[in-house]
Tab-separated table of C-alpha atoms in Angstrom:
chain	number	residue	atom	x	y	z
A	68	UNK	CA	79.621	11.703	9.779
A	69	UNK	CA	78.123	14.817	8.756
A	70	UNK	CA	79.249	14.392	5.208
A	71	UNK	CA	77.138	11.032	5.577
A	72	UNK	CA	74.225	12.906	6.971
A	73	UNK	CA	74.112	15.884	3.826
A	74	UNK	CA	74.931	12.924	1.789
A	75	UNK	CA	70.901	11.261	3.306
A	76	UNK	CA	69.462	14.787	3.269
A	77	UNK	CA	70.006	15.490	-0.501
A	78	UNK	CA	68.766	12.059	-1.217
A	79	UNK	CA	65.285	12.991	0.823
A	80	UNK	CA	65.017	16.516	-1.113
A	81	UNK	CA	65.398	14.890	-4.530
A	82	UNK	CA	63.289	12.335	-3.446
A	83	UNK	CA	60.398	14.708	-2.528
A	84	UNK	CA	61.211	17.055	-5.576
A	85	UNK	CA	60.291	14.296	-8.008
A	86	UNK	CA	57.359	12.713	-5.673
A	87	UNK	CA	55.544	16.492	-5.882
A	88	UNK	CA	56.136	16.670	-10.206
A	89	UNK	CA	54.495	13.190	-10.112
A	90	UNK	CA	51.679	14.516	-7.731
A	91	UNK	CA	51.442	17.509	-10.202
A	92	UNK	CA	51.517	15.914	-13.597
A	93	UNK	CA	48.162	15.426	-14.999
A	94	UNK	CA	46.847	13.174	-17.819
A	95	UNK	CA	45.992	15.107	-21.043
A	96	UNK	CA	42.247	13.432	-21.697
A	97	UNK	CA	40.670	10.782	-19.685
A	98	UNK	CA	40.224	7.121	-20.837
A	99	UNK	CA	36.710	5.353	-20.068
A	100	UNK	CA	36.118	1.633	-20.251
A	101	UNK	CA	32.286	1.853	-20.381
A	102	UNK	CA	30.580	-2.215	-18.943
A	103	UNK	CA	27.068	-2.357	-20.350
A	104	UNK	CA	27.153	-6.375	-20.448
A	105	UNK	CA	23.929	-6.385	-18.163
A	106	UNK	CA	22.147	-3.764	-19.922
A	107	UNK	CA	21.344	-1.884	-22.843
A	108	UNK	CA	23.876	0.990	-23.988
A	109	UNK	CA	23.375	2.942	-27.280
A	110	UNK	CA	27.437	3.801	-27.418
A	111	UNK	CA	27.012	5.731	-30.828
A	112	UNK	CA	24.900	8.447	-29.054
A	113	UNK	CA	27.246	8.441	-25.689
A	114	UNK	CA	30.440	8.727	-28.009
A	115	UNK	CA	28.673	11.434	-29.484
A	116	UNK	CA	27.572	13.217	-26.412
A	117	UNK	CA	30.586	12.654	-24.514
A	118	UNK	CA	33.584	13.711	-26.628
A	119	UNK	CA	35.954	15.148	-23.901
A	120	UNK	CA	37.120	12.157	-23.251
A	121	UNK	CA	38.434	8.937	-25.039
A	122	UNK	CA	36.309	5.411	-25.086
A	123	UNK	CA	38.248	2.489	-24.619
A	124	UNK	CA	38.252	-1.233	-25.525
A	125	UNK	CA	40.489	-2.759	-22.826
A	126	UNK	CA	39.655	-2.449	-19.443
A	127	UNK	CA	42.840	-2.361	-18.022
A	128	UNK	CA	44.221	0.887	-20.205
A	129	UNK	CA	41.246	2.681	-19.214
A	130	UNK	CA	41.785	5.955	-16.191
A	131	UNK	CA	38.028	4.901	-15.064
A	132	UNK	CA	36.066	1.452	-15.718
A	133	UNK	CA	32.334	2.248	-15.420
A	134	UNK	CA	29.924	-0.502	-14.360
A	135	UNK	CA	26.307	-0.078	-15.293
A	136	UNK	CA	23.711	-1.700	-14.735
A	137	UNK	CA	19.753	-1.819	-14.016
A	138	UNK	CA	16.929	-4.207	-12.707
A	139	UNK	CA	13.165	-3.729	-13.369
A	140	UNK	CA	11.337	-1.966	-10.314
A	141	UNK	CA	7.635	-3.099	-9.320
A	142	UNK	CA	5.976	-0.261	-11.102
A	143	UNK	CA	7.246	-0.942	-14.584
A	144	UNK	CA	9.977	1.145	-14.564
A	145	UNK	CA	13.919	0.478	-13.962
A	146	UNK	CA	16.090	1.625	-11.307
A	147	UNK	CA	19.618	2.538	-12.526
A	148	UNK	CA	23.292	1.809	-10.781
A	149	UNK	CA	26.340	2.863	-12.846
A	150	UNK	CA	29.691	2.738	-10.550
A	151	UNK	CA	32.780	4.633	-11.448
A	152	UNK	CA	36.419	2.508	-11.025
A	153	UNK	CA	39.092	4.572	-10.989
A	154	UNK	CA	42.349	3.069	-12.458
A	155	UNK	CA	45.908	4.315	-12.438
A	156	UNK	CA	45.797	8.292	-11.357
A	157	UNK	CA	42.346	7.436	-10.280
A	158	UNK	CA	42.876	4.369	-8.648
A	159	UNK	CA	41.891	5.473	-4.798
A	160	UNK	CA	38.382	7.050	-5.988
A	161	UNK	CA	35.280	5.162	-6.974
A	162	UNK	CA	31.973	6.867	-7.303
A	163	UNK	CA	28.278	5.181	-7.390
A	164	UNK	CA	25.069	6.756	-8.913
A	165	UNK	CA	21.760	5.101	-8.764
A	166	UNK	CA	18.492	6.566	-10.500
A	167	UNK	CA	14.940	5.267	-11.387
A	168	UNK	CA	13.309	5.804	-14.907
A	169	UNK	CA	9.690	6.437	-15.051
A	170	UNK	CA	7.668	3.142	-15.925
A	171	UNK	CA	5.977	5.220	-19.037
A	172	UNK	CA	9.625	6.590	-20.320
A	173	UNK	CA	10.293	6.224	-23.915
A	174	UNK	CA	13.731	4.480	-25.074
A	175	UNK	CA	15.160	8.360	-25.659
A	176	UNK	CA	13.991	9.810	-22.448
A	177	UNK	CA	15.961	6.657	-20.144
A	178	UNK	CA	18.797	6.965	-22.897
A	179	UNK	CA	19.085	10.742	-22.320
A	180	UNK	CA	18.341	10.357	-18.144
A	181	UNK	CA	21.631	7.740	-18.840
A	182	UNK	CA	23.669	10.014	-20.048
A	183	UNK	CA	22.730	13.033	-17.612
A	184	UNK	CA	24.301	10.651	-15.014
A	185	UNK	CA	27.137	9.418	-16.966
A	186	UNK	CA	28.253	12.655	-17.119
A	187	UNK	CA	27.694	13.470	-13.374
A	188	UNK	CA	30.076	10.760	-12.606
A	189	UNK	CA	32.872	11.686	-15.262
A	190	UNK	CA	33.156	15.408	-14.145
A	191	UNK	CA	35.270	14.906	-11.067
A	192	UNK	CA	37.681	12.785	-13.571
A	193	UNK	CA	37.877	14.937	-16.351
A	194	UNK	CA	38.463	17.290	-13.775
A	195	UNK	CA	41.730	16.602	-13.058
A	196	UNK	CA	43.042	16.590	-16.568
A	197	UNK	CA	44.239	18.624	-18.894
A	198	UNK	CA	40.839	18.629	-21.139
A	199	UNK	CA	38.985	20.185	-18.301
A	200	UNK	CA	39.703	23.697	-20.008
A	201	UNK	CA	37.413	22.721	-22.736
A	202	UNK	CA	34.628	21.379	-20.373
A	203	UNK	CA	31.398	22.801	-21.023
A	204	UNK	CA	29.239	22.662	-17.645
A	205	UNK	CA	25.828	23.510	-17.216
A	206	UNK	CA	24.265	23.976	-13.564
A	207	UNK	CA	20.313	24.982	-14.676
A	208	UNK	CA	18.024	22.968	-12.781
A	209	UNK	CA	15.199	21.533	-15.134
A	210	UNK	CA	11.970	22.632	-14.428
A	211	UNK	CA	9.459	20.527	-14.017
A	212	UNK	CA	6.621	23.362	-12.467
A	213	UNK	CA	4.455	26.364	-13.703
A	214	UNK	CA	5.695	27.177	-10.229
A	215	UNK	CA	8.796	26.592	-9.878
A	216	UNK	CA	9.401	25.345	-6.430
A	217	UNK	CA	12.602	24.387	-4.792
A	218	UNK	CA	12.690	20.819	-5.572
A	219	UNK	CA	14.685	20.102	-2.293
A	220	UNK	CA	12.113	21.758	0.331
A	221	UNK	CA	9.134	20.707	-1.454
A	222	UNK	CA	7.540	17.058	-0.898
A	223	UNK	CA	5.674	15.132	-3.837
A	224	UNK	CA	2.718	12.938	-2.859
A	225	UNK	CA	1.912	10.064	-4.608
A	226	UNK	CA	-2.054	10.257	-4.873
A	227	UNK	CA	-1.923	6.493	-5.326
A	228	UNK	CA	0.153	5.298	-2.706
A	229	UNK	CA	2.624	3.467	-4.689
A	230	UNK	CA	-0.297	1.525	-6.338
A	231	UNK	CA	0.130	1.004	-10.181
A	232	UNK	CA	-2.652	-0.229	-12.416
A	233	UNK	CA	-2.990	-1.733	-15.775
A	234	UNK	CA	-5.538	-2.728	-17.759
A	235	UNK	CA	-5.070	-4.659	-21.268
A	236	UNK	CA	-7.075	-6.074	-24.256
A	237	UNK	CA	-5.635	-8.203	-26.969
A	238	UNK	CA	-7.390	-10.035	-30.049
A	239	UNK	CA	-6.776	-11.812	-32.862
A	240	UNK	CA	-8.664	-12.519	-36.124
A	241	UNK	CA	-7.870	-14.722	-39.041
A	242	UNK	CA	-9.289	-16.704	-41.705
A	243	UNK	CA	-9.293	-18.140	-45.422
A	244	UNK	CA	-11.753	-20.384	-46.930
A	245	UNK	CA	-11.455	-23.213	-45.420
A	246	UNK	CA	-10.213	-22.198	-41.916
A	247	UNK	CA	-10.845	-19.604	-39.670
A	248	UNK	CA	-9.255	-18.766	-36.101
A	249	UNK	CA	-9.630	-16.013	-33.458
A	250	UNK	CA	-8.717	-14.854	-30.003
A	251	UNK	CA	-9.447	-12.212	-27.103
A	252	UNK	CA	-8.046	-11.909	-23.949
A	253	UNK	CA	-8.128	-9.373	-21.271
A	254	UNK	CA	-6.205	-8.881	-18.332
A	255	UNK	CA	-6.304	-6.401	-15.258
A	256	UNK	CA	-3.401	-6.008	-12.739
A	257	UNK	CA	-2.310	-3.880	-9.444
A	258	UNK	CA	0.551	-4.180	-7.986
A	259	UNK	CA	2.258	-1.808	-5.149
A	260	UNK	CA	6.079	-2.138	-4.155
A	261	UNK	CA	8.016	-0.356	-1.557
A	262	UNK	CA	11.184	-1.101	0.254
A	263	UNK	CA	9.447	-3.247	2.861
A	264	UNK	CA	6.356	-4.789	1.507
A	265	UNK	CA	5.747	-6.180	-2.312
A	266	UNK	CA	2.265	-7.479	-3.090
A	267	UNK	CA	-0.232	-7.557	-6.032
A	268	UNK	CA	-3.680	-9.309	-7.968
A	269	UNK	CA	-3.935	-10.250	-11.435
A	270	UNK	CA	-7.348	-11.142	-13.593
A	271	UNK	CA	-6.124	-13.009	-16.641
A	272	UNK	CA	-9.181	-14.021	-18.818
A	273	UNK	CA	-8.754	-15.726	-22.539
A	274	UNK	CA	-10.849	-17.319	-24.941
A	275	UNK	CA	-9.656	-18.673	-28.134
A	276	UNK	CA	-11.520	-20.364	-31.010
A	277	UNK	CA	-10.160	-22.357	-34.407
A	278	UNK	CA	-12.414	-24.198	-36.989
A	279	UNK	CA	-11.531	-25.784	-39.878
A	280	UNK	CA	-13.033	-28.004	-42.461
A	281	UNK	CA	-11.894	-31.103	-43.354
A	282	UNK	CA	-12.665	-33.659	-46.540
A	283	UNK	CA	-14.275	-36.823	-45.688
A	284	UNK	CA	-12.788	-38.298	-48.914
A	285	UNK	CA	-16.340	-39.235	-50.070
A	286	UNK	CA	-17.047	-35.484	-51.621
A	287	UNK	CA	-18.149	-34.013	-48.308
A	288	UNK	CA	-16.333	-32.107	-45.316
A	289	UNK	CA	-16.518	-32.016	-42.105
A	290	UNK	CA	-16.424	-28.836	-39.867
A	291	UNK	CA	-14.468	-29.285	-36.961
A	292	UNK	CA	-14.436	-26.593	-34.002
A	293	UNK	CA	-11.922	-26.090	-30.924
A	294	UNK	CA	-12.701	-23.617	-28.299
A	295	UNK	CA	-10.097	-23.128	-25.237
A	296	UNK	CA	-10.993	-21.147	-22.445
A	297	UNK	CA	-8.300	-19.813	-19.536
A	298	UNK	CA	-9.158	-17.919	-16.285
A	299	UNK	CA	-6.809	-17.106	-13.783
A	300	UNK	CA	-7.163	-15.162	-10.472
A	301	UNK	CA	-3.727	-14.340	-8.937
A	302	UNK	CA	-2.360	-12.582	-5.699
A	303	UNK	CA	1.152	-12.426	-4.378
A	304	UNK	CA	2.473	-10.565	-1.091
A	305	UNK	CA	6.110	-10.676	-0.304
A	306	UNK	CA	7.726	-9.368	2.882
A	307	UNK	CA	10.788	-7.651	3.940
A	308	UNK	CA	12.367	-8.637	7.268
A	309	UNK	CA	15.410	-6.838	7.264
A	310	UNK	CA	18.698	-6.624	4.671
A	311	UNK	CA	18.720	-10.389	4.441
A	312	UNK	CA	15.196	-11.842	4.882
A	313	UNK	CA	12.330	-12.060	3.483
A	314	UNK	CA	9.230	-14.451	3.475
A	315	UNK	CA	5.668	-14.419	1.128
A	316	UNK	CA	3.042	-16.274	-0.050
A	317	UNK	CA	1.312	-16.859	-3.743
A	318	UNK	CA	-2.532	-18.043	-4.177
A	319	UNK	CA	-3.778	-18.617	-7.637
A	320	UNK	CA	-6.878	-19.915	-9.065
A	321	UNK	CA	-7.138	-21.132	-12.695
A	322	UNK	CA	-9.549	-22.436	-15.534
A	323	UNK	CA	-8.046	-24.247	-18.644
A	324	UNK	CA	-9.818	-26.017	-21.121
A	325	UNK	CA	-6.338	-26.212	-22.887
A	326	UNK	CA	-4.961	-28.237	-19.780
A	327	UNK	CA	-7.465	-30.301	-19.121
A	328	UNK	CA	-7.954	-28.130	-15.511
A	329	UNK	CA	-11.248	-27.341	-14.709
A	330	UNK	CA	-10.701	-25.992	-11.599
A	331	UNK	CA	-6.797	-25.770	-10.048
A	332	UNK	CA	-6.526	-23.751	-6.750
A	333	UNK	CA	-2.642	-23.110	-5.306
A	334	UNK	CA	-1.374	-21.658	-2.465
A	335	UNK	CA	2.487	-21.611	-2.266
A	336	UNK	CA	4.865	-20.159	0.894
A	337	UNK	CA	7.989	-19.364	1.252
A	338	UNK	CA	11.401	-18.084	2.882
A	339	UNK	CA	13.924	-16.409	1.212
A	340	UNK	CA	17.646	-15.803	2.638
A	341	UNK	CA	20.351	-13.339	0.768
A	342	UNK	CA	23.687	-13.481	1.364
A	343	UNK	CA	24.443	-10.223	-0.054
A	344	UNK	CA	22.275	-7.648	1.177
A	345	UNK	CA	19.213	-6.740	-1.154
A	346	UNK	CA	20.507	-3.008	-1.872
A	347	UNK	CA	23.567	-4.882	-3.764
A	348	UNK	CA	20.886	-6.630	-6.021
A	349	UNK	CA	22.636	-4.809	-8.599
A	350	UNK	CA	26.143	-5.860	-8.223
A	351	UNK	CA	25.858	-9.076	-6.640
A	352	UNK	CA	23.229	-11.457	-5.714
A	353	UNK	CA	23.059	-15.038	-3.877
A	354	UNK	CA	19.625	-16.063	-2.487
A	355	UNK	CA	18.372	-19.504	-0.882
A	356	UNK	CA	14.898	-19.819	-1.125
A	357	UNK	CA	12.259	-22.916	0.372
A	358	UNK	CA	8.762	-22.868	-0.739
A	359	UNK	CA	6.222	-25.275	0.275
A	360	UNK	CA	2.730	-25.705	-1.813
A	361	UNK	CA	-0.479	-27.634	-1.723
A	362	UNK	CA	-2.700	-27.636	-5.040
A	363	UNK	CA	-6.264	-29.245	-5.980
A	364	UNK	CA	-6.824	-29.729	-9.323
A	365	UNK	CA	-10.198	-30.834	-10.884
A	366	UNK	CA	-10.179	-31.829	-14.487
A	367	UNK	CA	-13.017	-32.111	-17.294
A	368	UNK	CA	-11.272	-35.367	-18.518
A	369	UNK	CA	-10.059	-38.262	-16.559
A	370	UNK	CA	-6.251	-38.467	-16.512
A	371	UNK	CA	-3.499	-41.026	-17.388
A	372	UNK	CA	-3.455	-42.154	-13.853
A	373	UNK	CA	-7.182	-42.329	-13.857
A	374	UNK	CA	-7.496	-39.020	-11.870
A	375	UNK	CA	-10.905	-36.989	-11.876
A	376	UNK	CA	-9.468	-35.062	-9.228
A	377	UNK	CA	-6.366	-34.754	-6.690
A	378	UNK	CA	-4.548	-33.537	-3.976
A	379	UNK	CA	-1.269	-32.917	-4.051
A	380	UNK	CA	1.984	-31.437	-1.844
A	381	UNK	CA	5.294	-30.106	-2.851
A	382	UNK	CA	8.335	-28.380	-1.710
A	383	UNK	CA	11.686	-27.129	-3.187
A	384	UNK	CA	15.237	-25.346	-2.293
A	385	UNK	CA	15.906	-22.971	-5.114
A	386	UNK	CA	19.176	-20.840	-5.177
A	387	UNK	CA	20.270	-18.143	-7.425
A	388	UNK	CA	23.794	-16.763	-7.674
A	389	UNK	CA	24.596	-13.369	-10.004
A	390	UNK	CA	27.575	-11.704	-9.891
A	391	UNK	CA	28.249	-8.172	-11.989
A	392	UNK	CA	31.286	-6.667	-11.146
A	393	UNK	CA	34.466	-4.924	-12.158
């Protein structure tokens, strides 16, 4: 019996011997599956940034599968989630990063705030291997201040509470002998968005002009002018009621010469419900919406159902399903 029982014991020690070499071995250089399919990733400049570790084409070899991707955010700008998978050594830890680019960044300044975050996520991996040695880690805060304030006690005010303007011009000018054509719009929008309330106005106004002369066949032409004209007035409000509701309403009035509207006035309303809460926007994203509307139109012409003017009522279930996800 106590032969039997040494016999057991032995069996546990080796056991636990070879359990704590596994627990100690480490991986020489991590492997990263990097997921950009919903966004934009300039992989020549991260392979060159990043060279401690080595890029991967199949998900499944890879020590950590990173997930980015981004959505546009109200002022212009993008917000940012990249989520770190870990696989085999790795495959109990999973990391998530989330970070907004400003709406005036240039295509280098959200590709270099990319990587500053990519590499945030990676450190705790390539920290456990072997190639950690020949990290190179850097701990200066930027500075963004003559001066220099503690970024973390001080609080940034936003002189235009969240309110972002925009005003734009656009024209158009060409011509040859015998035709000539020209354009000019102007629009002016605000727009404020915060976590509970999204609303916003918009003054669209176009005007576009072609002429062209044509031969009669009797050795005279005829010049022939077409001027279209567009107006639109627009305002939007959109409220949150918690992680899965929400509810708004559109009004738009509009001028096209174009469209045969002389005067079209809409007001729309709606519910919205998300099955996924909205702060998983990124990752996954299932919304039922119903909207109900009433519009008037008045039109310079008289239509095909010998309309001058009308009335009319709708309503409609929309859904949209996205899924992005390891």
């Amino acid at each position: 019996m106590r032969k039997k029982i040494m016999t057991i014991l032995g069996a546990l020690l080796l056991s636990l011997a070879g359990t704590a070499q596994n627990a100690e071995k480490t991986i020489d250089k991590l492997k990263v599956f990097i997921d950009c399919s919903s966004t934009w990733c300039d992989m020549t400049f991260i392979r060159t940034e990043i060279n401690i570790v080595d890029f991967m084409l199949d998900r499944i070899a890879a020590d950590v599968h990173l997930l980015v991707t981004d959505q546009s955010t109200g002022s212009g700008g993008s917000k940012y989630q990249l989520i770190f998978f870990g696989q085999n050594t790795f495959k109990n830890q999973k990391d998530t990063f989330h970070f907004n680019t400003d709406p005036n960044a240039t295509d280098f300044e959200r590709r270099d705030m990319l990587i500053k975050y990519m590499k945030l996520g990676l450190a705790s991996y390539v920290a456990k291997t072997n190639a950690a040695k020949d990290a190179v880690i850097n701990f200066k805060r930027t500075e963004t201040g003559e001066d220099n304030k503690d970024s973390a006690t001080s609080t940034t005010k936003d002189p235009w509470n969240y309110w972002v303007f925009r005003v734009g011009v656009n024209g158009n000018l060409s011509a040859d002998e015998v035709y000539k054509s020209s354009s000019l719009s102007f629009n002016l929008s605000a727009n404020r968005v915060t976590e509970e309330l999204k609303t916003g106005f918009e003054i669209y106004a176009g005007k576009n002009k072609t002429a062209f002369q044509l031969d009669n066949g009797n050795g005279t032409q005829e010049k022939i002018t077409i001027k279209n004209d567009d107006y639109t007035v627009q305002h939007f409000l959109v409220k949150s009621l918690g992680p899965h509701w929400s509810y708004g309403y559109e009004a738009v009035v509009s001028r096209s010469t174009f469209s045969n509207n002389k005067r079209r006035a809409l007001l729309r309303t709606g519910v919205e419900y998300a099955v996924f809460p909205y702060k998983e926007v990124n990752t996954k994203f299932f919304t039922v919406s119903y909207t109900m509307d009433i519009r008037r139109n008045n039109y310079f012409d008289t239509t095909l159902y010998e309309k001058n003017k009308e009335t009319l009522f709708g309503h409609a279930i929309e859904t949209n399903l996205s899924f992005n996800q390891k």
